[in-house]
Amino acid sequence: MAITTAQSPFRIDPLSGLRIDLQAQALVKINAVLAVVFLLVGGAAGLLVALTRWPAVHLLPADMFYMALTVHGIVALMVWIIFFEIAVIYFVSTALLSCRIATPGWAWTQVWLMVIGAAMTFVAILQGNSSVMMTSYPPLEAAPHFYLGLILFAVGALIGCFVFWGTLVIAKEEKTYEGSLPLIVYGAMVAVCIAVFTIASGAIILIPTFLWSVGLIKSIDPMMYRVIWWAFGHSSQQINVVTHISIWYCIAGLIFGAKPMSEKVSRTAFLLYILFLQFGSVHHLLSDPGLSSVWKVFNTSYMMYMAVLASLIHGLTVPGSIEVAQRRNGYNNGLFEWLRKAPWGNPVFSGMFLSLVGFGFVGGITGVVMSVEQVNMIIHNTIYVPAHFHGTVAGGTTLAFMALTYFLIPVLFQREVIMPGLAKWQPWLFGIGINVFAIVVMGAGTLGVPRRHYDITFAGQALAHEWPGLIYMMMTVGEIGAVLAVVGGALFCYIVVGSILWGKKVPADAKCIVAPPADAGGHKEIGAGGFEAPGTFILAMVLFVTLVLYYFVNFKYLATLWTLA
Amino acid sequence: MSNEPIEQQTVLQRILDDINLIMCLCLVVPTVFYTLWGVMEVATIPLGK
């Protein structure tokens, strides 16, 4: 059904009941489709990296390996993720606020700039003289259009942020919502704030680096570059954290009718992210000699823990809100009936919950521990680091984005998901694969396997090193996990593209798939032992004990490596 | 004049709802404690002779 207003045409979506601006819908669709296309490219490059890292296969020659690693890093860590994030912020600001999108012309400029920028950087890498990896540390020098592409991409993303901000202003002016912003939109707003800091930091360092590449600047100080680049490189991953947590809240509401256990606590946790999350950038610099321990410890071991507290709050309140909703809906027996009876066959839920568990237990815990200056010495510049961020960005963010996509296909594209049987298993395949990769390869990193190097044995070099058989076994199992994840990712791309192209059209009279609020007429006496969500409390305690144990295991290991008289 | 009680917002709620203030905090806090402090540390390393 389409409703035309004086300013913009809307339609009421039968599946979600959302009032959707058609211009915003087109923009969300194009950003989401481009994201999936780039996920396919990034995933293919990731497969080549995995098959080269797999000791028995060692597929690519060295030059091709570094090229594939650069493509994989930039496309999978930045291009796919940021295109999808733009789709998310446009979707939540228009559909959830029932508002038209601000300056659609500028929004299309965002699309074009990001496409052109990504294409320029991609071409520069494929030309073979820009295999500088995602970090592109000077004095490694890429072709000028490598940096220019990144700058254009970032400018496009910044325009997307301004369009989102303008939409919030319009929604407030036109009173499309009352009171505070809905929590999910609030989370997206926090992600956009971090994105603006991220892009500004990127501009500060990438513009001079571009000028250096064309010969207008004599040199770039490598240490200065590292400090500022990480305000861009790591903060871009913090945008992901905030966005996927907003998606967790969103999916909990859509599937269960769950409401946050305390809106104010959740919003305060988002405020902690605003104040403290970006200090995590320092953990890339903990072994840099020119920076003082005061700066390092202040940023990581003090300030960043406030952001960790915020993550623990979200990790408690999201499953807690699901538990409360499930108990109100009648699943009130024992500690975990609410979880056993959850819709595990629905990829929207399973993807979201696997993202939550994987991000907490794999990506989150290891991120906290590696941010301790002393422990960081064990794993710095080892393959532990990429394994860790695959736990956050792939196991956490990508899986959450996949889960939301299964909701957006029928609601925005108005198509049924093809091959529902395979779609049911896809999040499991991707989630299990990526977590096997992350956990096992982190083990290899802890034992010293270096990151980035084409050949971990340095065969034929002066520093050749023969590893024990355990390392080759771990790298093999880890890369099998990576291949499984790539298969899961390819399946996702196929299902999404297939659904859009030849999925059955959703009928106009389709039944609403969004759960009603769980507290409307549900069970009132819920929980046990004075807790409304006792199962979540137990799970949160398991996470906390795991974090403490892992922390002390690492210190114990450090003590065995570095004995003090 | 309305007799309805005016709902008092706490300071925290007002901060949370002020999106422009949130944006400013997000830009200023890490710029000061991470970027500027970090850049000063690098800039004050004595030059080798």
Coordinates of C-alpha atoms in Angstrom, one line a residue:
Chain A
M1 CA 0.0 0.0 0.0
A2 CA 1.4 3.4 -0.9
I3 CA 0.4 6.6 0.9
T4 CA 1.4 9.9 -0.8
T5 CA 2.0 12.9 1.5
A6 CA 2.7 16.5 0.4
Q7 CA 6.4 15.9 1.0
S8 CA 7.3 12.3 0.3
P9 CA 5.6 9.1 -0.6
F10 CA 5.4 6.4 2.0
R11 CA 4.1 2.8 2.2
I12 CA 2.9 0.8 5.1
D13 CA 4.7 -2.5 5.2
P14 CA 2.3 -5.3 6.0
L15 CA 4.9 -7.6 7.6
S16 CA 6.3 -5.1 10.0
G17 CA 3.6 -2.4 10.3
L18 CA 6.4 0.2 9.6
R19 CA 5.7 3.3 7.6
I20 CA 8.5 3.4 5.1
D21 CA 9.7 6.4 3.1
L22 CA 10.1 5.1 -0.5
Q23 CA 13.2 7.2 -1.2
A24 CA 14.8 5.9 2.0
Q25 CA 13.8 2.4 1.0
A26 CA 15.6 2.7 -2.3
L27 CA 18.7 4.1 -0.5
V28 CA 18.7 1.3 2.1
K29 CA 18.4 -1.3 -0.7
I30 CA 21.2 0.0 -2.8
N31 CA 23.6 0.4 0.2
A32 CA 22.7 -3.1 1.5
V33 CA 23.1 -4.7 -2.0
L34 CA 26.5 -3.0 -2.5
A35 CA 27.5 -4.2 1.0
V36 CA 26.7 -7.8 0.0
V37 CA 28.5 -7.6 -3.3
F38 CA 31.6 -6.3 -1.4
L39 CA 31.2 -9.0 1.2
L40 CA 31.5 -11.5 -1.6
V41 CA 34.7 -9.9 -2.9
G42 CA 36.2 -9.6 0.6
G43 CA 35.2 -13.2 1.4
A44 CA 36.8 -14.5 -1.8
A45 CA 40.0 -12.7 -0.9
G46 CA 39.7 -14.1 2.6
L47 CA 39.5 -17.6 1.1
L48 CA 42.7 -17.1 -0.8
V49 CA 44.4 -15.9 2.4
A50 CA 43.1 -18.8 4.4
L51 CA 44.2 -21.3 1.7
T52 CA 47.7 -19.8 1.8
R53 CA 47.9 -19.8 5.6
W54 CA 46.8 -23.4 5.6
P55 CA 50.3 -25.0 5.8
A56 CA 49.6 -28.0 3.6
V57 CA 48.0 -26.0 0.9
H58 CA 50.0 -22.7 0.9
L59 CA 48.2 -21.7 -2.3
L60 CA 49.5 -18.2 -3.4
P61 CA 53.0 -16.9 -4.1
A62 CA 54.1 -14.2 -1.8
D63 CA 53.2 -11.2 -4.0
M64 CA 49.7 -12.5 -4.6
F65 CA 49.3 -13.3 -0.9
Y66 CA 49.9 -9.7 0.2
M67 CA 47.6 -8.5 -2.6
A68 CA 44.8 -10.8 -1.4
L69 CA 45.5 -9.8 2.2
T70 CA 45.2 -6.1 1.4
V71 CA 41.9 -6.7 -0.6
H72 CA 40.5 -8.8 2.2
G73 CA 41.4 -6.3 4.9
I74 CA 40.1 -3.2 3.2
V75 CA 37.0 -4.7 1.6
A76 CA 35.8 -7.0 4.4
L77 CA 36.8 -4.7 7.3
M78 CA 35.7 -1.4 5.8
V79 CA 33.8 -1.5 2.6
W80 CA 31.2 -4.2 3.3
I81 CA 30.8 -3.1 6.9
I82 CA 30.4 0.6 6.2
F83 CA 28.0 0.2 3.3
F84 CA 25.8 -2.0 5.5
E85 CA 26.1 0.5 8.4
I86 CA 24.9 3.3 6.1
A87 CA 21.9 1.0 5.2
V88 CA 21.2 0.5 8.9
I89 CA 21.3 4.1 9.9
Y90 CA 19.1 5.1 7.0
F91 CA 16.6 2.3 7.9
V92 CA 16.4 3.0 11.6
S93 CA 16.2 6.8 11.3
T94 CA 13.4 6.7 8.7
A95 CA 11.4 3.5 9.3
L96 CA 11.6 3.4 13.1
L97 CA 11.0 7.2 13.4
S98 CA 8.3 7.1 10.6
C99 CA 10.1 10.0 9.0
R100 CA 11.2 11.0 5.5
I101 CA 14.9 10.9 4.7
A102 CA 16.8 14.2 4.8
T103 CA 18.4 15.4 1.5
P104 CA 18.0 12.3 -0.6
G105 CA 20.1 13.9 -3.3
W106 CA 23.1 14.1 -0.9
A107 CA 22.3 10.5 0.1
W108 CA 22.8 9.4 -3.5
T109 CA 26.0 11.4 -3.6
Q110 CA 27.1 9.3 -0.6
V111 CA 26.4 6.1 -2.6
W112 CA 28.4 7.3 -5.7
L113 CA 31.4 8.6 -3.7
M114 CA 31.6 5.4 -1.7
V115 CA 31.4 3.3 -4.9
I116 CA 33.9 5.3 -6.8
G117 CA 36.3 5.4 -3.7
A118 CA 36.1 1.7 -3.1
A119 CA 36.6 1.0 -6.8
M120 CA 39.7 3.3 -7.0
T121 CA 41.3 1.6 -4.0
F122 CA 40.4 -1.9 -5.3
V123 CA 41.9 -1.1 -8.7
A124 CA 45.1 0.3 -7.1
I125 CA 45.5 -2.9 -5.2
L126 CA 44.9 -5.1 -8.2
Q127 CA 47.4 -3.2 -10.2
G128 CA 50.0 -4.7 -7.9
N129 CA 51.8 -1.7 -6.5
S130 CA 49.6 -1.1 -3.4
S131 CA 49.9 -4.3 -1.4
V132 CA 50.4 -2.3 1.7
M133 CA 47.6 -4.1 3.7
M134 CA 44.8 -2.3 5.4
T135 CA 47.1 -0.3 7.8
S136 CA 49.3 1.0 4.9
Y137 CA 52.1 2.0 7.4
P138 CA 54.7 4.3 5.9
P139 CA 57.3 3.9 4.7
L140 CA 55.3 1.3 2.7
E141 CA 54.0 3.4 -0.1
A142 CA 50.9 2.7 -2.2
A143 CA 49.8 4.3 -5.5
P144 CA 48.1 7.8 -5.0
H145 CA 44.7 6.5 -6.1
F146 CA 44.8 3.9 -3.3
Y147 CA 44.8 6.8 -0.7
L148 CA 42.5 9.0 -2.8
G149 CA 40.0 6.1 -3.1
L150 CA 39.9 5.8 0.7
I151 CA 39.5 9.5 1.1
L152 CA 36.5 9.6 -1.3
F153 CA 35.0 6.6 0.4
A154 CA 35.3 8.3 3.8
V155 CA 33.8 11.6 2.5
G156 CA 30.9 9.5 1.2
A157 CA 30.4 7.9 4.6
L158 CA 30.6 11.3 6.3
I159 CA 27.8 12.6 4.0
G160 CA 25.8 9.5 5.0
C161 CA 26.3 10.5 8.7
F162 CA 25.1 14.1 7.9
V163 CA 22.0 12.7 6.1
F164 CA 21.2 10.6 9.2
W165 CA 21.7 13.6 11.5
G166 CA 19.4 15.7 9.2
T167 CA 16.8 13.0 9.4
L168 CA 16.9 13.1 13.2
V169 CA 16.4 16.9 13.0
I170 CA 13.4 16.5 10.6
A171 CA 11.9 13.8 12.8
K172 CA 12.1 16.1 15.8
E173 CA 10.7 19.1 13.9
E174 CA 7.9 17.2 12.4
K175 CA 7.2 15.4 15.8
T176 CA 7.2 11.9 14.3
Y177 CA 8.2 10.6 17.7
E178 CA 7.7 11.8 21.3
G179 CA 10.1 12.0 24.2
S180 CA 13.6 10.5 23.8
L181 CA 14.8 8.8 20.7
P182 CA 13.9 5.1 20.6
L183 CA 16.8 3.1 22.0
I184 CA 17.7 1.5 18.6
V185 CA 17.9 4.8 16.9
Y186 CA 19.8 6.1 19.9
G187 CA 22.4 3.4 19.4
A188 CA 22.6 4.3 15.7
M189 CA 23.1 8.0 16.7
V190 CA 26.0 6.9 19.0
A191 CA 27.5 4.9 16.1
V192 CA 27.3 8.0 13.8
C193 CA 29.0 10.2 16.5
I194 CA 31.9 7.7 16.6
A195 CA 31.9 7.5 12.8
V196 CA 32.4 11.3 12.6
F197 CA 35.4 11.1 14.9
T198 CA 36.7 8.1 12.9
I199 CA 36.4 9.8 9.6
A200 CA 38.0 13.1 10.9
S201 CA 40.9 11.1 12.2
G202 CA 41.2 9.3 8.8
A203 CA 41.2 12.6 7.0
I204 CA 44.0 14.0 9.3
I205 CA 46.3 11.2 8.4
L206 CA 45.2 10.0 4.9
I207 CA 45.2 13.4 3.2
P208 CA 48.9 14.1 4.1
T209 CA 49.8 10.4 3.2
F210 CA 48.1 11.0 -0.3
L211 CA 50.2 14.2 -0.7
W212 CA 53.3 12.2 0.2
S213 CA 52.4 9.6 -2.4
V214 CA 52.3 12.3 -5.1
G215 CA 55.5 13.9 -3.9
L216 CA 54.1 17.1 -2.4
I217 CA 55.2 16.1 1.1
K218 CA 58.8 14.8 1.8
S219 CA 58.0 12.2 4.4
I220 CA 55.5 10.9 6.8
D221 CA 56.6 10.1 10.4
P222 CA 55.8 6.4 10.9
M223 CA 55.1 6.8 14.6
M224 CA 52.9 9.9 14.1
Y225 CA 51.1 8.0 11.4
R226 CA 50.5 5.0 13.7
V227 CA 49.0 7.1 16.5
I228 CA 46.6 9.0 14.2
W229 CA 45.8 6.1 11.9
W230 CA 44.6 4.0 14.8
A231 CA 42.2 6.7 15.8
F232 CA 40.7 5.9 12.4
G233 CA 41.4 2.2 12.1
H234 CA 40.3 1.0 15.5
S235 CA 37.5 3.5 15.9
S236 CA 36.0 2.3 12.7
Q237 CA 35.6 -1.1 14.4
Q238 CA 34.0 0.6 17.4
I239 CA 31.3 1.9 15.0
N240 CA 30.6 -1.8 14.3
V241 CA 30.3 -2.7 17.9
V242 CA 27.7 0.0 18.6
T243 CA 25.8 -0.8 15.4
H244 CA 25.6 -4.5 16.0
I245 CA 24.5 -4.0 19.6
S246 CA 21.7 -1.7 18.3
I247 CA 20.8 -4.6 16.0
W248 CA 20.7 -7.0 18.9
Y249 CA 18.2 -4.7 20.7
C250 CA 16.2 -4.4 17.4
I251 CA 16.0 -8.1 16.8
A252 CA 15.1 -8.8 20.4
G253 CA 12.1 -6.4 20.0
L254 CA 11.1 -7.8 16.5
I255 CA 11.2 -11.5 17.4
F256 CA 10.1 -11.5 21.1
G257 CA 8.4 -8.1 21.6
A258 CA 11.2 -7.6 24.2
K259 CA 11.8 -4.2 25.8
P260 CA 15.1 -3.2 27.3
M261 CA 15.2 -4.2 31.0
S262 CA 16.0 -0.5 31.8
E263 CA 16.1 2.1 29.0
K264 CA 18.1 4.5 31.1
V265 CA 20.8 1.9 32.0
S266 CA 21.1 0.9 28.3
R267 CA 21.3 4.6 27.2
T268 CA 23.9 5.2 30.0
A269 CA 25.9 2.3 28.6
F270 CA 25.8 3.9 25.2
L271 CA 27.1 7.2 26.8
L272 CA 30.0 5.2 28.3
Y273 CA 30.8 4.2 24.7
I274 CA 30.8 7.8 23.6
L275 CA 33.2 8.8 26.4
F276 CA 35.5 5.8 26.6
L277 CA 35.2 3.3 23.7
Q278 CA 37.7 5.0 21.4
F279 CA 40.6 4.7 23.8
G280 CA 40.8 1.0 22.7
S281 CA 42.9 2.3 19.8
V282 CA 45.9 2.3 22.1
H283 CA 46.0 -1.5 22.3
H284 CA 47.7 -1.5 18.8
L285 CA 50.4 0.8 20.2
L286 CA 51.2 -1.0 23.5
S287 CA 54.6 -2.1 22.2
D288 CA 55.6 1.1 20.5
P289 CA 58.7 2.5 22.2
G290 CA 58.1 6.2 21.8
L291 CA 54.9 6.4 23.8
S292 CA 54.8 6.5 27.6
S293 CA 53.3 3.8 29.8
V294 CA 51.2 6.6 31.4
W295 CA 49.5 7.3 28.1
K296 CA 49.1 3.6 27.3
V297 CA 47.8 2.6 30.7
F298 CA 45.5 5.6 31.1
N299 CA 43.8 4.9 27.8
T300 CA 43.6 1.1 28.0
S301 CA 43.7 -0.1 31.6
Y302 CA 41.6 2.8 33.0
M303 CA 39.4 4.5 30.5
M304 CA 38.8 1.6 28.2
Y305 CA 37.5 -0.5 31.1
M306 CA 34.5 1.9 31.4
A307 CA 33.7 0.9 27.8
V308 CA 34.1 -2.8 28.8
L309 CA 31.6 -2.1 31.6
A310 CA 29.2 -0.8 29.0
S311 CA 29.6 -3.9 26.9
L312 CA 28.9 -6.1 29.9
I313 CA 25.7 -4.0 30.6
H314 CA 24.5 -4.6 27.0
G315 CA 25.6 -8.3 27.2
L316 CA 23.3 -8.6 30.3
T317 CA 20.4 -6.5 29.2
V318 CA 19.9 -7.8 25.6
P319 CA 19.6 -11.5 26.6
G320 CA 17.9 -10.4 29.8
S321 CA 15.2 -8.6 27.9
I322 CA 14.7 -11.7 25.7
E323 CA 14.4 -13.9 28.8
V324 CA 11.9 -11.5 30.4
A325 CA 9.8 -11.5 27.2
Q326 CA 10.0 -15.3 26.8
R327 CA 9.0 -15.8 30.4
R328 CA 6.0 -13.4 30.0
N329 CA 5.0 -15.4 26.9
G330 CA 4.8 -18.6 29.0
Y331 CA 8.3 -20.1 29.0
N332 CA 8.9 -19.6 32.7
N333 CA 10.1 -23.0 33.8
G334 CA 13.5 -23.5 35.2
L335 CA 16.5 -21.4 34.4
F336 CA 16.8 -21.9 30.6
E337 CA 13.4 -23.0 29.2
W338 CA 13.2 -19.5 27.6
L339 CA 16.4 -20.2 25.7
R340 CA 15.6 -23.8 24.8
K341 CA 12.3 -22.7 23.3
A342 CA 13.7 -19.8 21.4
P343 CA 13.3 -19.9 17.6
W344 CA 16.7 -21.4 16.8
G345 CA 15.6 -22.2 13.3
N346 CA 14.9 -18.6 12.5
P347 CA 18.1 -17.1 11.0
V348 CA 17.2 -13.7 12.3
F349 CA 17.3 -14.9 15.9
S350 CA 20.0 -17.6 15.6
G351 CA 22.3 -15.1 13.7
M352 CA 21.8 -12.5 16.4
F353 CA 22.3 -14.8 19.4
L354 CA 25.4 -16.4 17.9
S355 CA 26.7 -12.9 17.3
L356 CA 26.0 -12.0 20.9
V357 CA 27.7 -15.2 22.3
G358 CA 30.6 -15.1 19.9
F359 CA 31.3 -11.4 20.4
G360 CA 31.1 -11.8 24.2
F361 CA 33.1 -15.0 24.8
V362 CA 35.5 -14.9 21.8
G363 CA 36.0 -11.3 20.5
G364 CA 35.2 -9.4 23.7
I365 CA 37.1 -11.3 26.4
T366 CA 40.3 -11.5 24.2
G367 CA 40.1 -7.8 23.4
V368 CA 40.0 -6.9 27.0
V369 CA 42.9 -9.2 28.0
M370 CA 45.1 -8.1 25.0
S371 CA 44.6 -4.5 26.1
V372 CA 46.7 -5.1 29.2
E373 CA 50.1 -3.7 28.5
Q374 CA 52.0 -6.6 30.1
V375 CA 49.9 -9.4 28.5
N376 CA 50.0 -7.6 25.2
M377 CA 53.7 -8.4 25.0
I378 CA 52.8 -12.1 24.6
I379 CA 50.6 -11.6 21.6
H380 CA 51.7 -8.3 20.0
N381 CA 52.0 -8.6 16.2
T382 CA 51.2 -12.3 16.4
I383 CA 48.4 -14.0 14.5
Y384 CA 46.4 -13.7 17.7
V385 CA 45.4 -10.2 16.7
P386 CA 43.6 -11.0 13.4
A387 CA 42.1 -14.0 15.1
H388 CA 40.7 -11.7 17.8
F389 CA 39.2 -9.2 15.4
H390 CA 37.7 -11.9 13.3
G391 CA 35.9 -12.8 16.6
T392 CA 34.6 -9.2 16.9
V393 CA 34.1 -8.1 13.3
A394 CA 33.1 -11.4 11.6
G395 CA 31.7 -13.4 14.6
G396 CA 30.0 -10.3 16.1
T397 CA 29.3 -7.6 13.6
T398 CA 29.0 -9.6 10.3
L399 CA 26.8 -12.2 11.8
A400 CA 24.5 -9.6 13.3
F401 CA 24.3 -7.9 9.9
M402 CA 23.4 -11.2 8.3
A403 CA 20.7 -11.7 10.9
L404 CA 19.1 -8.3 10.2
T405 CA 19.3 -8.9 6.4
Y406 CA 17.0 -11.9 6.8
F407 CA 14.5 -9.5 8.3
L408 CA 15.1 -6.7 5.6
I409 CA 14.6 -9.1 2.6
P410 CA 10.8 -9.5 3.1
V411 CA 10.3 -6.1 4.7
L412 CA 12.3 -3.8 2.4
F413 CA 12.7 -5.9 -0.8
Q414 CA 9.3 -7.4 -0.3
R415 CA 10.6 -10.8 -1.3
E416 CA 10.4 -14.2 0.5
V417 CA 13.8 -15.7 1.5
I418 CA 14.7 -18.5 -1.0
M419 CA 15.8 -21.9 0.3
P420 CA 14.6 -21.4 3.9
G421 CA 16.1 -24.8 4.9
L422 CA 19.6 -23.6 3.9
A423 CA 19.0 -20.1 5.3
K424 CA 18.2 -21.8 8.7
W425 CA 21.7 -23.4 8.8
Q426 CA 23.6 -20.5 7.2
P427 CA 24.3 -18.5 10.5
W428 CA 25.4 -21.7 12.2
L429 CA 27.8 -22.6 9.4
F430 CA 29.3 -19.1 9.4
G431 CA 29.3 -18.7 13.2
I432 CA 30.9 -22.0 14.0
G433 CA 33.5 -21.6 11.2
I434 CA 34.6 -18.2 12.2
N435 CA 34.7 -19.0 15.9
V436 CA 36.8 -22.2 15.3
F437 CA 39.1 -20.0 13.3
A438 CA 39.3 -17.3 15.9
I439 CA 39.8 -19.6 18.9
V440 CA 42.3 -22.0 17.4
V441 CA 44.4 -19.4 15.6
M442 CA 44.4 -17.3 18.8
G443 CA 46.0 -20.3 20.4
A444 CA 48.7 -20.3 17.7
G445 CA 49.2 -16.6 18.2
T446 CA 49.7 -17.1 21.9
L447 CA 52.5 -19.6 21.0
G448 CA 54.1 -16.9 18.9
V449 CA 53.0 -17.4 15.2
P450 CA 53.5 -14.0 13.5
R451 CA 50.7 -12.2 11.7
R452 CA 50.9 -10.9 8.2
H453 CA 53.9 -13.0 7.1
Y454 CA 53.4 -15.1 3.9
D455 CA 55.5 -17.9 5.3
I456 CA 55.6 -18.4 9.1
T457 CA 58.7 -20.5 8.8
F458 CA 60.7 -17.8 7.0
A459 CA 62.1 -20.6 4.9
G460 CA 65.4 -19.7 3.1
Q461 CA 65.8 -16.6 5.2
A462 CA 68.4 -15.7 7.9
L463 CA 65.8 -16.0 10.6
A464 CA 64.3 -19.3 9.5
H465 CA 62.3 -20.9 12.2
E466 CA 60.9 -24.5 12.5
W467 CA 57.7 -24.6 14.6
P468 CA 56.6 -27.7 16.6
G469 CA 53.9 -29.9 14.9
L470 CA 51.2 -28.5 17.2
I471 CA 51.5 -25.2 15.5
Y472 CA 50.9 -26.7 12.0
M473 CA 48.0 -28.6 13.4
M474 CA 46.5 -25.5 14.9
M475 CA 46.9 -23.5 11.7
T476 CA 45.3 -26.3 9.7
V477 CA 42.3 -26.6 12.0
G478 CA 41.9 -22.8 12.2
E479 CA 42.0 -22.4 8.4
I480 CA 39.4 -25.2 8.0
G481 CA 37.3 -23.1 10.3
A482 CA 38.0 -20.1 8.0
V483 CA 37.0 -22.1 4.9
L484 CA 33.7 -23.1 6.6
A485 CA 33.0 -19.5 7.4
V486 CA 33.7 -18.5 3.7
V487 CA 31.2 -21.2 2.6
G488 CA 28.7 -19.8 5.1
G489 CA 29.4 -16.3 3.8
A490 CA 29.0 -17.4 0.2
L491 CA 25.7 -19.1 1.0
F492 CA 24.5 -15.9 2.6
C493 CA 25.4 -13.9 -0.5
Y494 CA 23.6 -16.5 -2.7
I495 CA 20.5 -16.5 -0.6
V496 CA 20.3 -12.7 -0.4
V497 CA 20.9 -12.1 -4.1
G498 CA 18.7 -15.0 -5.1
S499 CA 15.9 -13.8 -2.8
I500 CA 16.0 -10.3 -4.3
L501 CA 16.2 -11.6 -7.9
W502 CA 13.8 -14.5 -7.9
G503 CA 12.2 -14.8 -4.5
K504 CA 8.4 -14.9 -4.3
K505 CA 6.8 -11.5 -3.9
V506 CA 5.4 -10.9 -0.4
P507 CA 1.6 -10.7 -0.8
A508 CA 0.0 -7.4 0.1
D509 CA -2.1 -9.0 2.8
A510 CA 0.8 -10.9 4.4
K511 CA 0.6 -11.4 8.2
C512 CA 2.7 -9.2 10.5
I513 CA 5.9 -10.9 11.5
V514 CA 6.8 -8.5 14.3
A515 CA 6.0 -9.8 17.8
P516 CA 3.6 -7.7 19.9
P517 CA 5.1 -6.2 23.1
A518 CA 5.6 -9.1 25.5
D519 CA 4.3 -7.3 28.6
A520 CA 0.8 -6.8 27.1
G521 CA -1.4 -9.3 29.0
G522 CA 1.4 -11.7 29.6
H523 CA 2.4 -13.6 32.7
K524 CA 3.2 -11.2 35.5
E525 CA 4.9 -13.5 38.1
I526 CA 8.1 -14.5 36.3
G527 CA 11.7 -15.5 37.1
A528 CA 13.1 -17.2 40.2
G529 CA 15.0 -16.3 43.4
G530 CA 14.0 -12.7 43.2
F531 CA 15.4 -12.3 39.7
E532 CA 13.3 -11.6 36.6
A533 CA 16.0 -13.0 34.4
P534 CA 17.9 -15.6 36.5
G535 CA 19.1 -17.5 33.4
T536 CA 20.8 -14.4 32.0
F537 CA 22.3 -13.7 35.4
I538 CA 23.9 -17.2 35.3
L539 CA 25.2 -16.7 31.8
A540 CA 26.6 -13.2 32.7
M541 CA 28.4 -14.8 35.6
V542 CA 29.8 -17.5 33.3
L543 CA 31.1 -14.8 31.0
F544 CA 32.6 -12.8 33.9
V545 CA 34.3 -15.9 35.4
T546 CA 35.7 -16.8 32.0
L547 CA 37.1 -13.3 31.6
V548 CA 38.8 -13.4 35.0
L549 CA 40.2 -16.9 34.4
Y550 CA 41.5 -16.0 31.0
Y551 CA 43.0 -12.9 32.4
F552 CA 45.0 -14.8 35.0
V553 CA 45.9 -17.7 32.7
N554 CA 47.6 -15.1 30.5
F555 CA 49.5 -13.5 33.4
K556 CA 50.6 -17.0 34.5
Y557 CA 51.8 -17.7 31.0
L558 CA 53.6 -14.4 30.9
A559 CA 55.3 -15.3 34.2
T560 CA 56.5 -18.6 32.7
L561 CA 58.0 -16.9 29.6
W562 CA 59.5 -14.0 31.5
T563 CA 60.8 -15.3 34.8
L564 CA 61.9 -12.9 37.4
A565 CA 64.7 -13.7 39.9
Chain B
M1 CA -2.1 28.2 33.0
S2 CA -2.1 24.4 33.1
N3 CA -2.4 22.6 36.4
E4 CA -0.6 19.5 35.1
P5 CA 2.6 18.7 37.0
I6 CA 5.7 19.5 35.0
E7 CA 7.7 16.3 34.6
Q8 CA 11.2 16.9 36.0
Q9 CA 14.0 15.4 33.9
T10 CA 17.2 14.4 35.7
V11 CA 20.5 15.9 34.6
L12 CA 21.6 12.5 33.2
Q13 CA 18.4 12.2 31.1
R14 CA 18.9 15.7 29.7
I15 CA 22.5 14.9 28.8
L16 CA 21.4 11.6 27.2
D17 CA 18.7 13.3 25.2
D18 CA 20.9 16.1 23.9
I19 CA 22.3 14.6 20.7
N20 CA 24.5 17.6 19.9
L21 CA 26.1 17.5 23.3
I22 CA 26.7 13.7 22.7
M23 CA 28.4 14.5 19.4
C24 CA 30.6 17.1 21.0
L25 CA 31.6 14.8 23.8
C26 CA 32.4 12.1 21.3
L27 CA 34.7 14.4 19.3
V28 CA 36.4 16.2 22.2
V29 CA 37.1 13.4 24.8
P30 CA 39.1 11.0 22.5
T31 CA 40.7 14.0 20.7
V32 CA 42.2 15.3 23.9
F33 CA 43.1 12.0 25.7
Y34 CA 44.0 9.9 22.8
T35 CA 45.0 12.0 19.8
L36 CA 46.5 15.2 21.2
W37 CA 48.2 13.5 24.1
G38 CA 49.6 10.8 21.9
V39 CA 50.8 13.3 19.2
M40 CA 52.5 15.3 21.9
E41 CA 54.3 12.2 23.2
V42 CA 55.6 11.5 19.7
A43 CA 56.4 15.2 19.0
T44 CA 58.5 15.5 22.2
I45 CA 60.8 12.5 21.5
P46 CA 64.3 14.0 21.4
L47 CA 65.8 13.9 18.0
G48 CA 68.8 11.5 17.6
K49 CA 72.2 13.1 17.0

